[in-house]
PDB file of C-alpha atoms in Angstrom:
ATOM      1  CA  MET A 269       8.339  32.755   6.513  1.00  0.00           C
ATOM      2  CA  LEU A 270       6.514  30.578   8.953  1.00  0.00           C
ATOM      3  CA  THR A 271       3.622  30.287   6.512  1.00  0.00           C
ATOM      4  CA  VAL A 272       6.001  29.124   3.819  1.00  0.00           C
ATOM      5  CA  VAL A 273       7.523  26.500   6.150  1.00  0.00           C
ATOM      6  CA  ALA A 274       4.096  25.323   7.056  1.00  0.00           C
ATOM      7  CA  LEU A 275       3.080  24.951   3.402  1.00  0.00           C
ATOM      8  CA  VAL A 276       6.336  22.957   2.474  1.00  0.00           C
ATOM      9  CA  VAL A 277       6.086  20.674   5.497  1.00  0.00           C
ATOM     10  CA  THR A 278       2.374  19.988   4.694  1.00  0.00           C
ATOM     11  CA  LEU A 279       2.850  19.260   0.995  1.00  0.00           C
ATOM     12  CA  ILE A 280       5.820  16.888   1.783  1.00  0.00           C
ATOM     13  CA  VAL A 281       3.663  14.964   4.026  1.00  0.00           C
ATOM     14  CA  VAL A 282       0.800  15.103   1.821  1.00  0.00           C
ATOM     15  CA  GLY A 283       2.947  14.069  -1.173  1.00  0.00           C
ATOM     16  CA  LEU A 284       4.583  11.137   0.844  1.00  0.00           C
ATOM     17  CA  PHE A 285       1.196   9.678   1.559  1.00  0.00           C
ATOM     18  CA  VAL A 286      -0.222  10.351  -1.827  1.00  0.00           C
ATOM     19  CA  GLY A 287       2.950   8.807  -3.473  1.00  0.00           C
ATOM     20  CA  PRO A 288       1.912   5.070  -2.559  1.00  0.00           C
ATOM     21  CA  TRP A 289      -1.468   5.505  -4.206  1.00  0.00           C
ATOM     22  CA  VAL A 290       0.354   7.034  -7.284  1.00  0.00           C
ATOM     23  CA  GLY A 291       2.507   3.816  -7.149  1.00  0.00           C
ATOM     24  CA  ILE A 292      -0.630   1.706  -7.401  1.00  0.00           C
ATOM     25  CA  ILE A 293      -1.751   3.439 -10.544  1.00  0.00           C
ATOM     26  CA  VAL A 294       1.577   3.173 -12.026  1.00  0.00           C
ATOM     27  CA  ASP A 295       1.626  -0.666 -11.251  1.00  0.00           C
ATOM     28  CA  ARG A 296      -1.655  -1.355 -12.749  1.00  0.00           C
ATOM     29  CA  ALA A 297      -2.778   1.217 -15.291  1.00  0.00           C
ATOM     30  CA  VAL A 298      -0.824  -0.453 -18.205  1.00  0.00           C
ATOM     31  CA  GLU A 299      -2.448  -3.784 -17.689  1.00  0.00           C
ATOM     32  CA  ARG A 300      -5.819  -2.201 -16.838  1.00  0.00           C
ATOM     33  CA  LEU A 301      -5.860  -4.133 -13.568  1.00  0.00           C
ATOM     34  CA  ARG A 302      -8.415  -3.404 -10.820  1.00  0.00           C
ATOM     35  CA  LEU A 303      -7.077  -0.792  -8.303  1.00  0.00           C
ATOM     36  CA  GLU A 304      -6.323  -2.373  -4.839  1.00  0.00           C
ATOM     37  CA  PRO A 305      -5.003  -0.869  -1.771  1.00  0.00           C
ATOM     38  CA  GLN A 306      -1.765  -2.715  -1.704  1.00  0.00           C
ATOM     39  CA  HIS A 307       1.548  -2.710  -3.672  1.00  0.00           C
ATOM     40  CA  ARG A 308       2.718  -5.919  -5.510  1.00  0.00           C
ATOM     41  CA  CYS A 309       6.155  -7.515  -5.450  1.00  0.00           C
ATOM     42  CA  SER A 310       8.017  -6.586  -8.524  1.00  0.00           C
ATOM     43  CA  ALA A 311       9.530 -10.022  -8.817  1.00  0.00           C
ATOM     44  CA  CYS A 312       6.483 -12.397  -8.441  1.00  0.00           C
ATOM     45  CA  GLN A 313       3.603  -9.889  -8.436  1.00  0.00           C
ATOM     46  CA  THR A 314       2.144 -11.130  -5.074  1.00  0.00           C
ATOM     47  CA  GLY A 315       0.018  -8.553  -3.150  1.00  0.00           C
ATOM     48  CA  LEU A 316       1.944  -7.060  -0.109  1.00  0.00           C
ATOM     49  CA  GLY A 317      -0.943  -6.004   2.024  1.00  0.00           C
ATOM     50  CA  SER A 318      -1.976  -2.663   3.331  1.00  0.00           C
ATOM     51  CA  ARG A 319       1.426  -2.324   5.154  1.00  0.00           C
ATOM     52  CA  SER A 320       2.980  -1.731   1.691  1.00  0.00           C
ATOM     53  CA  LEU A 321       1.323   1.706   1.623  1.00  0.00           C
ATOM     54  CA  ARG A 322       3.622   3.009   4.235  1.00  0.00           C
ATOM     55  CA  PRO A 323       5.639   5.752   2.197  1.00  0.00           C
ATOM     56  CA  VAL A 324       9.289   4.879   1.370  1.00  0.00           C
ATOM     57  CA  LEU A 325       9.962   2.806   4.434  1.00  0.00           C
ATOM     58  CA  SER A 326       7.846   0.019   3.363  1.00  0.00           C
ATOM     59  CA  TRP A 327      10.519  -0.656   0.831  1.00  0.00           C
ATOM     60  CA  THR A 328      12.513  -2.375   3.537  1.00  0.00           C
ATOM     61  CA  ASP A 329       9.861  -5.029   3.926  1.00  0.00           C
ATOM     62  CA  HIS A 330      10.238  -8.435   2.134  1.00  0.00           C
ATOM     63  CA  CYS A 331       7.787 -10.246   0.062  1.00  0.00           C
ATOM     64  CA  PRO A 332       6.269 -13.294   1.997  1.00  0.00           C
ATOM     65  CA  SER A 333       6.432 -15.311  -1.386  1.00  0.00           C
ATOM     66  CA  CYS A 334       9.898 -14.687  -2.700  1.00  0.00           C
ATOM     67  CA  ALA A 335      11.476 -12.852   0.153  1.00  0.00           C
ATOM     68  CA  GLY A 336      12.365 -10.024  -2.473  1.00  0.00           C
ATOM     69  CA  HIS A 337      11.929  -6.257  -2.020  1.00  0.00           C
ATOM     70  CA  LYS A 338       8.803  -4.784  -3.618  1.00  0.00           C
ATOM     71  CA  GLY A 339      10.812  -2.810  -6.168  1.00  0.00           C
ATOM     72  CA  ILE A 340      12.688   0.350  -6.132  1.00  0.00           C
ATOM     73  CA  ARG A 341      10.136   2.294  -8.247  1.00  0.00           C
ATOM     74  CA  TYR A 342       7.762   2.575  -5.351  1.00  0.00           C
ATOM     75  CA  PRO A 343       9.869   4.629  -3.056  1.00  0.00           C
ATOM     76  CA  ILE A 344      11.098   6.789  -5.959  1.00  0.00           C
ATOM     77  CA  VAL A 345       7.495   7.549  -6.805  1.00  0.00           C
ATOM     78  CA  ASP A 346       6.751   8.446  -3.181  1.00  0.00           C
ATOM     79  CA  LEU A 347       9.697  10.811  -2.991  1.00  0.00           C
ATOM     80  CA  ALA A 348       8.998  12.195  -6.579  1.00  0.00           C
ATOM     81  CA  THR A 349       5.432  13.105  -5.511  1.00  0.00           C
ATOM     82  CA  ALA A 350       6.482  14.908  -2.465  1.00  0.00           C
ATOM     83  CA  ALA A 351       9.047  16.871  -4.430  1.00  0.00           C
ATOM     84  CA  VAL A 352       6.585  17.796  -7.132  1.00  0.00           C
ATOM     85  CA  PHE A 353       3.927  18.747  -4.535  1.00  0.00           C
ATOM     86  CA  THR A 354       6.634  20.930  -2.634  1.00  0.00           C
ATOM     87  CA  MET A 355       7.589  22.850  -5.797  1.00  0.00           C
ATOM     88  CA  LEU A 356       4.093  23.449  -6.790  1.00  0.00           C
ATOM     89  CA  GLY A 357       3.254  24.768  -3.286  1.00  0.00           C
ATOM     90  CA  LEU A 358       6.162  27.258  -3.700  1.00  0.00           C
ATOM     91  CA  ARG A 359       4.684  28.366  -6.985  1.00  0.00           C
ATOM     92  CA  PHE A 360       1.147  28.760  -5.962  1.00  0.00           C
ATOM     93  CA  GLY A 361       1.089  29.100  -2.135  1.00  0.00           C
ATOM     94  CA  TRP A 362      -2.156  28.448  -0.280  1.00  0.00           C
ATOM     95  CA  SER A 363      -4.334  29.486  -3.303  1.00  0.00           C
ATOM     96  CA  PRO A 364      -7.276  27.469  -4.668  1.00  0.00           C
ATOM     97  CA  ALA A 365      -5.403  27.128  -7.910  1.00  0.00           C
ATOM     98  CA  LEU A 366      -2.877  24.881  -6.072  1.00  0.00           C
ATOM     99  CA  VAL A 367      -5.479  21.964  -6.015  1.00  0.00           C
ATOM    100  CA  PRO A 368      -5.652  21.424  -9.829  1.00  0.00           C
ATOM    101  CA  TYR A 369      -2.014  21.566 -10.185  1.00  0.00           C
ATOM    102  CA  LEU A 370      -1.371  19.103  -7.368  1.00  0.00           C
ATOM    103  CA  ALA A 371      -3.674  16.675  -9.188  1.00  0.00           C
ATOM    104  CA  LEU A 372      -1.695  17.419 -12.442  1.00  0.00           C
ATOM    105  CA  GLY A 373       1.613  16.629 -10.510  1.00  0.00           C
ATOM    106  CA  ALA A 374       0.484  13.391  -9.316  1.00  0.00           C
ATOM    107  CA  VAL A 375      -0.719  12.479 -12.866  1.00  0.00           C
ATOM    108  CA  LEU A 376       2.635  13.489 -14.356  1.00  0.00           C
ATOM    109  CA  VAL A 377       4.558  11.548 -11.761  1.00  0.00           C
ATOM    110  CA  ALA A 378       2.493   8.375 -12.745  1.00  0.00           C
ATOM    111  CA  LEU A 379       2.774   9.033 -16.508  1.00  0.00           C
ATOM    112  CA  SER A 380       6.594   9.671 -16.167  1.00  0.00           C
ATOM    113  CA  ALA A 381       7.073   6.503 -14.207  1.00  0.00           C
ATOM    114  CA  ILE A 382       5.069   4.339 -16.661  1.00  0.00           C
ATOM    115  CA  ASP A 383       6.726   6.065 -19.636  1.00  0.00           C
ATOM    116  CA  ILE A 384      10.104   5.403 -18.366  1.00  0.00           C
ATOM    117  CA  GLU A 385       9.307   1.655 -17.674  1.00  0.00           C
ATOM    118  CA  THR A 386       7.166   0.823 -20.842  1.00  0.00           C
ATOM    119  CA  HIS A 387       7.244   3.908 -23.239  1.00  0.00           C
ATOM    120  CA  LEU A 388       3.440   4.155 -23.016  1.00  0.00           C
ATOM    121  CA  LEU A 389       1.120   6.994 -21.903  1.00  0.00           C
ATOM    122  CA  PRO A 390      -1.990   4.926 -21.103  1.00  0.00           C
ATOM    123  CA  ASN A 391      -5.426   6.271 -22.195  1.00  0.00           C
ATOM    124  CA  VAL A 392      -6.865   5.092 -18.928  1.00  0.00           C
ATOM    125  CA  ILE A 393      -4.904   7.909 -17.197  1.00  0.00           C
ATOM    126  CA  VAL A 394      -4.650  10.666 -19.873  1.00  0.00           C
ATOM    127  CA  TRP A 395      -8.179  10.983 -20.987  1.00  0.00           C
ATOM    128  CA  PRO A 396      -9.789  11.043 -17.468  1.00  0.00           C
ATOM    129  CA  SER A 397      -7.087  13.433 -16.534  1.00  0.00           C
ATOM    130  CA  ILE A 398      -8.072  15.698 -19.400  1.00  0.00           C
ATOM    131  CA  PHE A 399     -11.758  15.779 -18.492  1.00  0.00           C
ATOM    132  CA  ALA A 400     -10.924  16.139 -14.650  1.00  0.00           C
ATOM    133  CA  GLY A 401      -8.477  19.068 -15.630  1.00  0.00           C
ATOM    134  CA  LEU A 402     -11.052  20.736 -17.518  1.00  0.00           C
ATOM    135  CA  PHE A 403     -13.639  20.415 -14.737  1.00  0.00           C
ATOM    136  CA  LEU A 404     -11.259  21.741 -12.095  1.00  0.00           C
ATOM    137  CA  ILE A 405     -10.320  24.767 -14.333  1.00  0.00           C
ATOM    138  CA  LEU A 406     -14.028  25.498 -14.610  1.00  0.00           C
ATOM    139  CA  VAL A 407     -14.853  25.415 -10.847  1.00  0.00           C
ATOM    140  CA  VAL A 408     -11.677  26.530  -9.060  1.00  0.00           C
ATOM    141  CA  PRO A 409     -10.703  30.289  -9.211  1.00  0.00           C
ATOM    142  CA  GLY A 410      -7.482  30.736 -11.216  1.00  0.00           C
ATOM    143  CA  GLU A 411      -5.058  33.514 -10.562  1.00  0.00           C
ATOM    144  CA  PHE A 412      -6.609  35.839 -13.155  1.00  0.00           C
ATOM    145  CA  ASP A 413      -9.865  36.892 -14.795  1.00  0.00           C
ATOM    146  CA  TYR A 414     -12.162  33.705 -14.799  1.00  0.00           C
ATOM    147  CA  ILE A 415     -13.280  33.947 -18.450  1.00  0.00           C
ATOM    148  CA  ALA A 416      -9.930  34.967 -19.770  1.00  0.00           C
ATOM    149  CA  GLY A 417      -8.373  32.085 -17.875  1.00  0.00           C
ATOM    150  CA  ILE A 418     -10.709  29.379 -19.443  1.00  0.00           C
ATOM    151  CA  ASN A 419     -10.320  30.617 -22.866  1.00  0.00           C
ATOM    152  CA  SER A 420      -6.569  30.797 -22.652  1.00  0.00           C
ATOM    153  CA  ALA A 421      -6.644  27.220 -21.024  1.00  0.00           C
ATOM    154  CA  LEU A 422      -8.655  25.895 -24.072  1.00  0.00           C
ATOM    155  CA  LEU A 423      -6.413  27.754 -26.479  1.00  0.00           C
ATOM    156  CA  GLY A 424      -3.341  26.246 -24.841  1.00  0.00           C
ATOM    157  CA  ALA A 425      -4.976  22.836 -25.244  1.00  0.00           C
ATOM    158  CA  ALA A 426      -5.427  23.625 -28.742  1.00  0.00           C
ATOM    159  CA  VAL A 427      -2.195  24.987 -29.583  1.00  0.00           C
ATOM    160  CA  PHE A 428      -0.234  22.416 -27.706  1.00  0.00           C
ATOM    161  CA  GLY A 429      -2.223  19.436 -28.974  1.00  0.00           C
ATOM    162  CA  GLY A 430      -2.232  20.873 -32.605  1.00  0.00           C
ATOM    163  CA  PHE A 431       1.565  21.347 -32.680  1.00  0.00           C
ATOM    164  CA  ILE A 432       2.447  17.849 -31.085  1.00  0.00           C
ATOM    165  CA  GLY A 433      -0.353  16.385 -33.423  1.00  0.00           C
ATOM    166  CA  LEU A 434       1.238  17.787 -36.486  1.00  0.00           C
ATOM    167  CA  ALA A 435       4.746  16.426 -35.402  1.00  0.00           C
ATOM    168  CA  HIS A 436       2.903  12.842 -34.976  1.00  0.00           C
ATOM    169  CA  ILE A 437       1.568  13.261 -38.512  1.00  0.00           C
ATOM    170  CA  ILE A 438       5.003  14.034 -39.897  1.00  0.00           C
ATOM    171  CA  TYR A 439       6.985  11.586 -38.023  1.00  0.00           C
ATOM    172  CA  GLU A 440       5.043   9.042 -36.125  1.00  0.00           C
ATOM    173  CA  ASN A 441       7.884   7.033 -34.686  1.00  0.00           C
ATOM    174  CA  GLY A 442       9.311  10.081 -33.040  1.00  0.00           C
ATOM    175  CA  MET A 443       6.071  11.323 -31.407  1.00  0.00           C
ATOM    176  CA  GLY A 444       3.226   8.808 -30.533  1.00  0.00           C
ATOM    177  CA  ARG A 445      -0.458   9.470 -30.066  1.00  0.00           C
ATOM    178  CA  GLY A 446       0.091   9.394 -26.276  1.00  0.00           C
ATOM    179  CA  ASP A 447       2.350  12.342 -26.610  1.00  0.00           C
ATOM    180  CA  VAL A 448      -0.461  14.137 -28.443  1.00  0.00           C
ATOM    181  CA  LYS A 449      -2.972  13.691 -25.575  1.00  0.00           C
ATOM    182  CA  LEU A 450      -0.419  14.508 -23.009  1.00  0.00           C
ATOM    183  CA  SER A 451       0.262  17.904 -24.855  1.00  0.00           C
ATOM    184  CA  ILE A 452      -3.474  18.649 -24.626  1.00  0.00           C
ATOM    185  CA  LEU A 453      -3.415  18.034 -20.875  1.00  0.00           C
ATOM    186  CA  LEU A 454      -0.302  20.190 -20.465  1.00  0.00           C
ATOM    187  CA  GLY A 455      -1.561  22.921 -22.769  1.00  0.00           C
ATOM    188  CA  LEU A 456      -4.752  23.244 -20.679  1.00  0.00           C
ATOM    189  CA  PHE A 457      -2.865  23.891 -17.495  1.00  0.00           C
ATOM    190  CA  VAL A 458      -0.122  26.029 -19.135  1.00  0.00           C
ATOM    191  CA  GLY A 459      -2.795  28.128 -20.767  1.00  0.00           C
ATOM    192  CA  TRP A 460      -4.665  28.691 -17.621  1.00  0.00           C
ATOM    193  CA  LEU A 461      -1.551  30.478 -16.265  1.00  0.00           C
ATOM    194  CA  GLN A 462      -1.413  32.835 -19.351  1.00  0.00           C
ATOM    195  CA  PRO A 463      -4.714  34.809 -19.547  1.00  0.00           C
ATOM    196  CA  ASP A 464      -3.257  37.132 -21.943  1.00  0.00           C
ATOM    197  CA  LEU A 465      -2.549  34.226 -24.412  1.00  0.00           C
ATOM    198  CA  LEU A 466      -5.358  35.476 -26.689  1.00  0.00           C
ATOM    199  CA  GLU A 467      -3.645  38.836 -27.009  1.00  0.00           C
ATOM    200  CA  ALA A 468      -0.214  37.370 -27.899  1.00  0.00           C
TER     201      ALA A 468
END
């Protein structure tokens, strides 16, 4: 019980401090702006300095230019990252497999926030995440047999990507290319959890 509590507390804290950096990605990825260690005011785009990276509480600060808040998106991303990290910790425990899924969780929080605001899934996030995910799956021990896990991950990426890709071809307005690339990423990680996928 104490181990579970320690894991949950650790991941809440880690998630809260990773959240502001996820918020930076959300703020800059669509416009492909250079990443800087500060948030921007949502109204006037003024940089808010390193104090803006304080999780959640920095939302109460005011922009020096327009006196507005930096935007509700930032604290929501902080809390969402902490919540996702906690749920992943309860699923994987203190296992090496937790690391790749925490990375995936941070990516999905960023993409969700961007998608809600812009209906876009930027290549600058999705493609590097696919390659980074593949690298992590190759070097981090999974829950099951190493070779079977990798094969199932690749098959999952192919099946998910193929299915959503077909939907995109049939009805492009309903399923964009970003959804196809995201499905490859998700298939990679879902397949890694199903080493018997090849036997299904």
